[in-house]
Coordinates of C-alpha atoms in Angstrom, one line a residue:
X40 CA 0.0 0.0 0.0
X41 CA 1.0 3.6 -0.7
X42 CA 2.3 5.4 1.5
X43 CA 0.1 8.9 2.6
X44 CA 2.7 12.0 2.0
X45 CA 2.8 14.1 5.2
X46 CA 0.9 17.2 5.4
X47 CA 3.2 20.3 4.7
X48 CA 3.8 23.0 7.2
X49 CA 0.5 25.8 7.3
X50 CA 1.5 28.7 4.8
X51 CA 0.7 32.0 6.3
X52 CA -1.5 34.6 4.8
X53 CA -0.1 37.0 2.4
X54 CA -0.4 40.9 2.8
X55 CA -2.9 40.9 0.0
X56 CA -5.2 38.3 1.4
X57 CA -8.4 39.4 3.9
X58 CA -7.6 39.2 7.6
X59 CA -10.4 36.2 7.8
X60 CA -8.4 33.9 5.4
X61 CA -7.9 30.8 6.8
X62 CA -4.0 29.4 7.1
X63 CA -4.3 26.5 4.3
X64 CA -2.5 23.3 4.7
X65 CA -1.8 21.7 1.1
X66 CA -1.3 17.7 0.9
X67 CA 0.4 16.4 -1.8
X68 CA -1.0 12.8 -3.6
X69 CA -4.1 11.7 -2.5
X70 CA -5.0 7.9 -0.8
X71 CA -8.5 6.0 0.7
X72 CA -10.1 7.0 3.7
X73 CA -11.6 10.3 5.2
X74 CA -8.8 13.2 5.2
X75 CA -6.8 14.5 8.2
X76 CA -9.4 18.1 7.8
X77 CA -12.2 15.9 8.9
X78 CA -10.8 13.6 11.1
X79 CA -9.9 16.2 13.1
X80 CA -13.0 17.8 12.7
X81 CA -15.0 14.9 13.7
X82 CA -12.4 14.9 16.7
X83 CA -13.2 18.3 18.1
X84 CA -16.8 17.3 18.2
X85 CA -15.8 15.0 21.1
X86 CA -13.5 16.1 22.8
X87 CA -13.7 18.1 25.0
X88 CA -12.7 21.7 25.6
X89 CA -10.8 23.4 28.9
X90 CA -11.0 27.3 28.3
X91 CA -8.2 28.7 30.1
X92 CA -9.2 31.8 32.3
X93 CA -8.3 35.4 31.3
X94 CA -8.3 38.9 32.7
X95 CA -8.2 42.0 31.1
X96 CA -10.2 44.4 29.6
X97 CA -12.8 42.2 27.9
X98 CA -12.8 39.8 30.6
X99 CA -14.2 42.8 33.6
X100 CA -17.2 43.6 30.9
X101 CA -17.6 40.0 30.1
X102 CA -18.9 40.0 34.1
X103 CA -20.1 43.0 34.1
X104 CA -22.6 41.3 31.8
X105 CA -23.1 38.5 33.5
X106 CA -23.5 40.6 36.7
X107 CA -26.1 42.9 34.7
X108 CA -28.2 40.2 33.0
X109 CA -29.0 38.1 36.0
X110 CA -29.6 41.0 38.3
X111 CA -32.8 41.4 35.7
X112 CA -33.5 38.0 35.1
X113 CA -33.2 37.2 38.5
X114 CA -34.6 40.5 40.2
X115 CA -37.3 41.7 38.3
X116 CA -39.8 39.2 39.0
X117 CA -39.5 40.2 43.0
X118 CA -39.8 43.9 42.2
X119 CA -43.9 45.2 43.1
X120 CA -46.3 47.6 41.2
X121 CA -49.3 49.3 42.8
X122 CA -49.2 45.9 45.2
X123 CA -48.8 43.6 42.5
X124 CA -46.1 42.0 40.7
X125 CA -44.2 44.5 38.4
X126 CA -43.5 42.1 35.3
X127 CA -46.4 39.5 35.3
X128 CA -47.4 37.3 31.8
X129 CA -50.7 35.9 33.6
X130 CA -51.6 33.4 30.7
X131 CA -54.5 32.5 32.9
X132 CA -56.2 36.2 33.1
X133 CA -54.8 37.0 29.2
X134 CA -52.9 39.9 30.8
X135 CA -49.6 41.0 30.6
X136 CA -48.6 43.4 33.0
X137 CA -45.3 45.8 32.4
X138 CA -44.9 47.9 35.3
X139 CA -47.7 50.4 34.9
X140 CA -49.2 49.1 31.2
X141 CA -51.5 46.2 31.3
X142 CA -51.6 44.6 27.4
X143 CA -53.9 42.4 26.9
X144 CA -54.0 39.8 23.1
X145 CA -55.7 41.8 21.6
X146 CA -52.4 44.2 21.9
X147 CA -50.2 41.2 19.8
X148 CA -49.0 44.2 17.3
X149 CA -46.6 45.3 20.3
X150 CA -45.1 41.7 20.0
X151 CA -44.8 42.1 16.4
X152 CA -43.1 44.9 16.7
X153 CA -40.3 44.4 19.6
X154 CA -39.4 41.3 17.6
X155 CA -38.7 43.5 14.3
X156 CA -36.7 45.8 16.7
X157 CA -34.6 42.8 18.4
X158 CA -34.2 41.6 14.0
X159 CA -33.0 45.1 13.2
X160 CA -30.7 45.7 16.5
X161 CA -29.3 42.3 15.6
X162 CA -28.5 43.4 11.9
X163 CA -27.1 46.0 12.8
X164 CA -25.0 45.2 16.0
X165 CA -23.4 42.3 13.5
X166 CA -22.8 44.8 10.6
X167 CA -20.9 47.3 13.2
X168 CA -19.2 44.2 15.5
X169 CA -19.9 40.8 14.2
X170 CA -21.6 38.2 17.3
X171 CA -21.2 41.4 19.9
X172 CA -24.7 39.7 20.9
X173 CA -23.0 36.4 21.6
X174 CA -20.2 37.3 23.1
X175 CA -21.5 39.0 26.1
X176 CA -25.4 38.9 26.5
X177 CA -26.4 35.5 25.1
X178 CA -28.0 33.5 27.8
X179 CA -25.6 31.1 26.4
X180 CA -22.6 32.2 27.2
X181 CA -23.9 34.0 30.2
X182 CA -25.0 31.1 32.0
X183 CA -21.8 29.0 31.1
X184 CA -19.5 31.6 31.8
X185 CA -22.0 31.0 35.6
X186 CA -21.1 27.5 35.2
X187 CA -18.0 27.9 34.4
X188 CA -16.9 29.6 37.6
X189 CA -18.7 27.1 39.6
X190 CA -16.4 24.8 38.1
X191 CA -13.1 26.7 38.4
X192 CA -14.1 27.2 42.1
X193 CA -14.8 23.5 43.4
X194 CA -11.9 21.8 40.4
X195 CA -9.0 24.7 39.5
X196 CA -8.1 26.2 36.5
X197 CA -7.3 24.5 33.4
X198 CA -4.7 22.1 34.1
X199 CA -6.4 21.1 37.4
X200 CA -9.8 20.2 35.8
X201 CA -7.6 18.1 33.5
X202 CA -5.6 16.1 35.6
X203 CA -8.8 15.9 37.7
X204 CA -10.6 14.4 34.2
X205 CA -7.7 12.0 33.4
X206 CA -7.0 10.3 37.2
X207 CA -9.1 7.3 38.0
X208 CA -12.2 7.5 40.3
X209 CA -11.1 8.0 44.1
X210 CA -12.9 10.0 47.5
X211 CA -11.2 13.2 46.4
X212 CA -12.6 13.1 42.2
X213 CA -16.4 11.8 43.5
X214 CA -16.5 14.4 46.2
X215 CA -15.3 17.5 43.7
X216 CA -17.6 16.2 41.0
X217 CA -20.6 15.5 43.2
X218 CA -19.8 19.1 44.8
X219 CA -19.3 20.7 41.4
X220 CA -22.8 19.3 39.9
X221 CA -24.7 20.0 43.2
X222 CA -24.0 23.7 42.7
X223 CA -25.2 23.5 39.4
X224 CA -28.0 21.9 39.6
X225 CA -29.3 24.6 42.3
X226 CA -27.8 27.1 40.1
X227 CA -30.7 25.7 37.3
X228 CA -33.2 25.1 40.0
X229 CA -33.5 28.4 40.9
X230 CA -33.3 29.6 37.2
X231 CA -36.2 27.4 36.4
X232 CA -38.0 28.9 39.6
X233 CA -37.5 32.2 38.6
X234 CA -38.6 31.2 34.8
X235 CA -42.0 30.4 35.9
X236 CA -41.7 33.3 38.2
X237 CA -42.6 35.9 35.3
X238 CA -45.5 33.9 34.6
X239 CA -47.7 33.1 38.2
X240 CA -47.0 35.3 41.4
X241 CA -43.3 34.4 42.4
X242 CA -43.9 35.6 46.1
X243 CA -46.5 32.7 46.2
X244 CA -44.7 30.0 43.9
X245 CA -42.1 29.5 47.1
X246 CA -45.0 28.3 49.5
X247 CA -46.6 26.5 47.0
X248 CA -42.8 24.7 45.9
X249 CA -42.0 23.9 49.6
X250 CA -45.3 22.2 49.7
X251 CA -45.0 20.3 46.5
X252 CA -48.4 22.4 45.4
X253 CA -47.2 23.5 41.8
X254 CA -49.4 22.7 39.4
X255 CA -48.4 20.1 36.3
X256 CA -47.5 22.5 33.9
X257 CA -45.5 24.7 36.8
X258 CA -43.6 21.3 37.7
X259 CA -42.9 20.5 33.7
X260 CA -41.9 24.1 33.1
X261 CA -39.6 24.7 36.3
X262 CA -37.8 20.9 35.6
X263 CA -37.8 21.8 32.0
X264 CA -35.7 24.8 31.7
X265 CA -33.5 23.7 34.7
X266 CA -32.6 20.4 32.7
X267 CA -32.0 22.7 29.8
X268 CA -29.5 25.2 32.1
X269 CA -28.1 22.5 33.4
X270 CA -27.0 21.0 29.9
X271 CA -26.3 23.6 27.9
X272 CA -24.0 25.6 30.3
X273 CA -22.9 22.3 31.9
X274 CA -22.0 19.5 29.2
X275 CA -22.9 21.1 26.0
X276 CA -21.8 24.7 25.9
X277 CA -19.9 25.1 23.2
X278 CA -21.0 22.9 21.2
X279 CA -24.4 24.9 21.2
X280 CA -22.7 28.0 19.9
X281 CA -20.9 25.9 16.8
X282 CA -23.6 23.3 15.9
X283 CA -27.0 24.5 17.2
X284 CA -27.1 27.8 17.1
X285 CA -28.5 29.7 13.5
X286 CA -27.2 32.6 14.3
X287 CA -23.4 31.5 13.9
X288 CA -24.5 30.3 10.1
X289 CA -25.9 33.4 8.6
X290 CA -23.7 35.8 10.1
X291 CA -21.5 35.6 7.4
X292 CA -23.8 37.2 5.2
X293 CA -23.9 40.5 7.2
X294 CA -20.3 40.7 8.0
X295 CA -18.1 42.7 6.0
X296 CA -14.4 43.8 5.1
X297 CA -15.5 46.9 7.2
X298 CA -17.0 44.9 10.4
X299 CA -15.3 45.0 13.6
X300 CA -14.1 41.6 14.5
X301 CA -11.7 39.8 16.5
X302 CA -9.0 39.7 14.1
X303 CA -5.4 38.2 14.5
X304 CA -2.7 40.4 12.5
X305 CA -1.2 38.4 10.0
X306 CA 1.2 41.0 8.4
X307 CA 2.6 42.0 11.9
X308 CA 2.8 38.8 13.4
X309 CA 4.1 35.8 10.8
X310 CA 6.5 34.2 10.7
X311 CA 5.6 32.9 14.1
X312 CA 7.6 31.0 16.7
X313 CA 9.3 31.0 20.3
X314 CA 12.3 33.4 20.9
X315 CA 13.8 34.4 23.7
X316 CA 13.2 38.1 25.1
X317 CA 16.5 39.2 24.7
X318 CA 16.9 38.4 20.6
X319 CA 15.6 41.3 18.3
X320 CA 13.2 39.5 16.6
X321 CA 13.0 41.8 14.1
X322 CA 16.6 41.6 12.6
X323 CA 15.4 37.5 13.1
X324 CA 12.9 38.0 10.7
X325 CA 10.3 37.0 12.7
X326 CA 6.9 38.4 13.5
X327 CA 5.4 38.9 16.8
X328 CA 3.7 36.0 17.4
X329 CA 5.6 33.8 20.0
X330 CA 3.2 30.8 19.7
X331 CA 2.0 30.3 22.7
X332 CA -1.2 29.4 21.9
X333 CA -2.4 31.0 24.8
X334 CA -5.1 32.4 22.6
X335 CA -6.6 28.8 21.5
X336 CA -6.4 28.0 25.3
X337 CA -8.3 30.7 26.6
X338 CA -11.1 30.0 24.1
X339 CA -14.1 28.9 25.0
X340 CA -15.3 27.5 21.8
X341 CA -11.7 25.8 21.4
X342 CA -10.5 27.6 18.0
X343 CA -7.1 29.3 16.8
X344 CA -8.2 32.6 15.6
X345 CA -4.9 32.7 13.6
X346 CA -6.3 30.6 11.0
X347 CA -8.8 33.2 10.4
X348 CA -12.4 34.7 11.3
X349 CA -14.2 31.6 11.5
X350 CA -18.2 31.0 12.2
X351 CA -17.4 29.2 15.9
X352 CA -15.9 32.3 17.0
X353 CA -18.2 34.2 19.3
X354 CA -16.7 37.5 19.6
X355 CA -15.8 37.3 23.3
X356 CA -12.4 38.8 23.2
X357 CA -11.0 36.5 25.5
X358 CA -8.1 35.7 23.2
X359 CA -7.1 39.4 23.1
X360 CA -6.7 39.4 26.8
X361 CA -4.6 36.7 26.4
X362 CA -2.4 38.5 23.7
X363 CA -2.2 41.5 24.7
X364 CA -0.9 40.0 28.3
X365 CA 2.0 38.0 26.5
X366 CA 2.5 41.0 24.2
X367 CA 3.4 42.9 27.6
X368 CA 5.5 40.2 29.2
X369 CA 7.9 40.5 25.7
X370 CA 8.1 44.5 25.5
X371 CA 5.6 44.3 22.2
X372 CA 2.9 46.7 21.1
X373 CA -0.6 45.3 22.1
X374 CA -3.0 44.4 19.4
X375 CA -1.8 41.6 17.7
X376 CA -4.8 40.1 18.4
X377 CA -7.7 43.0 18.5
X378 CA -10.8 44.1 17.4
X379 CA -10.5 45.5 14.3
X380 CA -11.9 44.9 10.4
X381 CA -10.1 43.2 7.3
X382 CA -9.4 46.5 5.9
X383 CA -7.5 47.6 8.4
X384 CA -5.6 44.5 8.3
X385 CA -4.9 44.4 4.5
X386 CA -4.5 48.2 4.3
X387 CA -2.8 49.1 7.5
X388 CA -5.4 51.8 8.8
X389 CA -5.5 53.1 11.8
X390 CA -8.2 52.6 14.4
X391 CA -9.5 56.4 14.2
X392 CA -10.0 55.6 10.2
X393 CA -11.6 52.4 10.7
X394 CA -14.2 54.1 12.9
X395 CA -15.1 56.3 10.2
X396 CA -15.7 53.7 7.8
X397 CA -17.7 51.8 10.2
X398 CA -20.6 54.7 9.0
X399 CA -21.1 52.8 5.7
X400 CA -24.8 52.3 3.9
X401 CA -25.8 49.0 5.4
X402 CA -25.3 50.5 9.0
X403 CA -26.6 53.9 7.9
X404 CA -29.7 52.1 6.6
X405 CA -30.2 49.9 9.6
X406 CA -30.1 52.7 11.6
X407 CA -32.3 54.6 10.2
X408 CA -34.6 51.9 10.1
X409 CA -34.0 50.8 13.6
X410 CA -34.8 54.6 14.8
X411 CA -38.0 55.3 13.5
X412 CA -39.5 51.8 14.2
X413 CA -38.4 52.6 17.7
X414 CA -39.8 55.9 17.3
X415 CA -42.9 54.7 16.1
X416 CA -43.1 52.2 19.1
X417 CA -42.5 54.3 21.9
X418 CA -45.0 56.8 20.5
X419 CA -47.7 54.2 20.1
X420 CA -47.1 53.0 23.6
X421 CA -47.2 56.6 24.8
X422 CA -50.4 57.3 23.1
X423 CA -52.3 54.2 23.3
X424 CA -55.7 54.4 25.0
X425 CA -56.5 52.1 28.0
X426 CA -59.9 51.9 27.0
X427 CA -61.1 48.8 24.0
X428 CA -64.4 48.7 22.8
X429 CA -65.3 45.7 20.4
X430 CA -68.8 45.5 19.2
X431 CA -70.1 42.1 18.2
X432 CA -73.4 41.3 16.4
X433 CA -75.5 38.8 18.1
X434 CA -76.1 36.4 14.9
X435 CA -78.6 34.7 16.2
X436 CA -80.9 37.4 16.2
X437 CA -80.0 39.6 13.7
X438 CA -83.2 42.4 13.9
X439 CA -86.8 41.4 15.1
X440 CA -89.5 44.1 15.6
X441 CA -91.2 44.5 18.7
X442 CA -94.2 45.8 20.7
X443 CA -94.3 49.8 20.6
X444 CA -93.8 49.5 16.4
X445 CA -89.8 49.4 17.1
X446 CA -87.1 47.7 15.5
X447 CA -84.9 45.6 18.0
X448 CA -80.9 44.5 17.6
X449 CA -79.1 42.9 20.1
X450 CA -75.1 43.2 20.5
X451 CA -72.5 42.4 22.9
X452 CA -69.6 45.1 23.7
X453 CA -66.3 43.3 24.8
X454 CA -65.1 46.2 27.0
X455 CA -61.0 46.1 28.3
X456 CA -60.0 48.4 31.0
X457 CA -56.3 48.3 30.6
X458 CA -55.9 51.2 33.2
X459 CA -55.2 50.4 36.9
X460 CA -58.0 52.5 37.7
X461 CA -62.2 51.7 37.3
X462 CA -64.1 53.4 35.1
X463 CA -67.4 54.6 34.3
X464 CA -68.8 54.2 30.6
X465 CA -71.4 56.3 29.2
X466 CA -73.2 54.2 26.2
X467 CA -74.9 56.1 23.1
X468 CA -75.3 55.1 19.7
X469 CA -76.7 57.3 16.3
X470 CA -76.9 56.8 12.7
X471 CA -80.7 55.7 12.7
X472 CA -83.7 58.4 13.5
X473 CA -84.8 57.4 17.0
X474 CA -82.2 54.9 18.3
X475 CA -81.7 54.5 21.5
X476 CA -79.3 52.1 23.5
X477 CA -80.5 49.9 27.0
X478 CA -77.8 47.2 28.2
X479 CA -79.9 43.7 28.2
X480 CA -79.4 43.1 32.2
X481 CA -79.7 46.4 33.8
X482 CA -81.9 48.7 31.3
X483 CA -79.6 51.5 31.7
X484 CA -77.0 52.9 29.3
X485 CA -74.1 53.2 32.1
X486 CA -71.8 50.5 33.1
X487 CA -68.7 50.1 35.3
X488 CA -65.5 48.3 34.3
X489 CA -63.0 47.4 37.4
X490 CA -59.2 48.4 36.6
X491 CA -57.1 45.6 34.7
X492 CA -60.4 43.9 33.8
X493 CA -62.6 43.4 31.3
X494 CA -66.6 43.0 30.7
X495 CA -68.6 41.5 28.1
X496 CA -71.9 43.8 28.3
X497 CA -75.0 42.6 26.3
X498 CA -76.7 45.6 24.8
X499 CA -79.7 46.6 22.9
X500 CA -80.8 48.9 20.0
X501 CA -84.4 50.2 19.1
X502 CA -85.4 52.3 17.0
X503 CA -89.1 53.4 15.5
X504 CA -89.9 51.4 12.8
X505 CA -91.4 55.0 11.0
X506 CA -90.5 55.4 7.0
X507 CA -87.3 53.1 7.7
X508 CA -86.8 50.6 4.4
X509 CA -85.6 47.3 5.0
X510 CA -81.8 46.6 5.1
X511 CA -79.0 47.4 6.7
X512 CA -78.1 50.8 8.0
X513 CA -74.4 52.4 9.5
X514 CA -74.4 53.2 12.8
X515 CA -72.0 54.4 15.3
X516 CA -71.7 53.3 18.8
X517 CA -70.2 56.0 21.2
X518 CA -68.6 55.1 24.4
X519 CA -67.6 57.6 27.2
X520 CA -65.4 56.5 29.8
X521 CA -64.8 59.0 32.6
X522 CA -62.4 58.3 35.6
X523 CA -62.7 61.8 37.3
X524 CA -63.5 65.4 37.0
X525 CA -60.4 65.8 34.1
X526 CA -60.1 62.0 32.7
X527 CA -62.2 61.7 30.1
X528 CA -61.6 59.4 27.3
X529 CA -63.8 58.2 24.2
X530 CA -64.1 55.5 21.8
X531 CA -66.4 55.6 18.8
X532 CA -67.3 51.9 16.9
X533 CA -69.0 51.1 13.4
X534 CA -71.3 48.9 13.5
X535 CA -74.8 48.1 11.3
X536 CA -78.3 48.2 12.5
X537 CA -80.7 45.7 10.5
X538 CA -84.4 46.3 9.8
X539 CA -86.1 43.0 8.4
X540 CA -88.9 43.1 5.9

């Protein structure tokens, strides 16, 4: 059998070629079986990954992150409104309740909306900074960067967790491990907890927890997305971000040679290789890489971001930390490895210049897009009225005439009170010579709706039958809501008033 030729040595990006080239390794003649590419490839999918811990710049807002995200996901539930719960979905009630707005279904648009705003902010985050999102605010990579300390707290850093991995079971290994996965699985707990928090009274889940009183769908739900916690940021984690998650495979299409991204200098740093502090390296003719593949090490989705901007790489920075600390160590300028765009790479600009061209049309445009959606949000939230009328015909009865020579319609109004406060409606309707308006249980034409409620009130439309033809006639039904001596608000409805043969 023929012997396979070895593979050659990696051949470094030219000057000419974009900062995100990958390093290409050529093999010469060709032989049965899969090649070394994807046997290594198939590899990395299991093995498994020790990141490497950094500080530095990125690091501190990489916490600050985590610190901010949890302190909302895990606080906001606890904060009260007006003696209720601040944030509350209430699928039960079909009310949503955002600190002093109630929304209700029929207020879906809002929905609709937010999510083009989160598409938009997303397009245009990755235009300006490539997987900014991913790096620091993903749940993600919050919640294993969560695990992650667990771990480094009960096992070590790296090369502890390793030797921990690779030694056979004893007292010590069970009691680390069991430690270890305790912590996390309260960690998840109480993530699920909170979880169904936003959706039921949290105050009142805890008695109802302690006393195994949740109901099926609480249980599911709670167990549910602590499982998921617990696997994602505990076994799986990056694996997620490089096989599961959509967004690593179309960000490609929005990135750039303009986008800031965590790019490795080619032109200032190859030839690589070890020297000692003391040699110019320079009159060497080597670069500033000293390949120490601290970078790789410190990555938490395992890849050498000297082969190029690839689609695993999450934008977390940790690898310039790592640079720039070995860059100090050796007396060398920082930002070997640094977030900058191709065309500064390939073009030598300087950071002020790269800035500038960060304003190009695709950011421009998301902008401006991103602006006046918001702009048109906030205003409709601003202006919205807490007062829905829906008028709806009773079909089985569509006109009948009655004693007094009058034509009689019945409807029911679906009235929404999405203020805190009652209110007091005023009914009328016009559009017919003579109509007048009685609500089918009391007689009167007033009704009462309790705050953060709602009321289906029966109603009922007569009106002479006189020279009226037979068909349908446009009417207009006119509803009056007053809260006090200055609160006055109005809502007018179409509807049709039938008169039979």
């Amino acid at each position: 059998m023929q012997k396979q030729p070895p593979e050659q040595a990696a051949t470094p990006p030219s000057r000419d070629d974009p900062a995100w080239k990958p390093v290409r390794r050529i093999r010469k003649g060709s032989g049965g079986g899969a090649s070394p590419q994807v046997e290594k490839a198939l590899a990395e999918v299991r093995s498994k990954i020790y990141p490497r811990s950094a500080q530095g710049h990125f690091a501190r807002i990489r916490v600050l992150m985590v610190l901010l995200t949890q302190a909302v996901f895990y606080g906001l539930p606890w904060i009260q409104w007006h003696d209720r719960q601040a944030v509350l979905f209430d699928l039960a009630a079909r009310k949503f309740y955002l600190f002093g707005m109630v929304l209700w279904p029929q207020d879906v648009i809002y929905l609709a909306v937010l999510l083009v705003l989160s598409a938009f902010a997303l397009f245009l985050f990755t235009a300006m900074a490539g997987r900014l999102f991913c790096g620091y605010a993903c749940p993600q990579t919050v919640y294993t960067e969560l695990f992650m300390w667990i771990e480094k707290r009960v096992e070590g850093d790296r090369l502890a967790r390793i030797r921990l991995d690779e030694q056979p079971w004893n007292r010590r290994k069970l009691r680390l491990k069991a430690t270890k996965h305790s912590l996390w699985v309260l960690l998840a707990l109480w993530t699920g907890y909170t979880f169904i928090g936003y959706f039921a009274p949290i105050r009142e889940l805890g008695s109802h927890l302690l006393a195994f009183d949740l109901g099926p769908w609480q249980w599911f739900w709670m167990l549910f997305y602590a499982f998921a916690t617990w696997g994602n940021a505990g076994f799986m984690r990056e694996a997620v971000c490089k096989y599961m998650c959509p967004y690593a495979r179309f960000q490609s299409v929005m990135v750039d040679d303009d986008t800031f991204v965590v790019t490795y200098d080619h032109v200032r740093g190859e030839p690589r290789g070890g020297r000692s502090r003391k040699i110019d390296h320079k009159e060497a003719g080597m670069g500033d890489c000293v390949d120490c593949s601290l970078c790789v090490q410190v990555c938490p989705t395992g890849i050498d971001i000297r082969d190029g901007l690839q689609y695993m790489c999450i934008g977390c920075g940790a690898c310039v930390d790592a640079c720039d600390s070995v860059m100090d160590k050796m007396g060398y300028e920082r930002g070997l490895i640094r977030y900058t765009s191709g065309n500064a790479i390939t073009q030598r600009l300087t950071q002020p210049q790269v800035r500038k061209r960060m304003l190009r049309p695709r950011v421009l445009a998301y902008s401006a897009l991103l602006g006046i959606i918001a702009l048109g949000f906030v205003f409709s939230l601003a202006t919205r009225t807490t007062l829905r009328v829906d008028v709806i015909r009773d079909r089985g009865a569509l006109g009948r005439e009655v004693a007094g020579g009058q034509i009689e319609n019945v409807y029911r109004l679906q009235i929404i009170n999405s203020s805190e406060a009652p209110i007091d409606l005023e009914l009328s309707a016009n559009g017919v010579p003579g109509l007048t308006l009685l609500t089918a249980d009391h007689g009167a034409s007033t009704v009462r709706v309790e705050g953060s409620s709602n009321r289906l009130v029966p109603i009922v439309l007569r009106a002479p039958v006189g020279d009226l033809k037979p068909g349908l006639y446009d009417i207009r039904i006119e509803t009056v809501g007053i809260r006090g001596p200055d609160d006055t608000t109005q809502v007018t409805e179409q509807s049709s008033f039938y008169v039979p043969n």
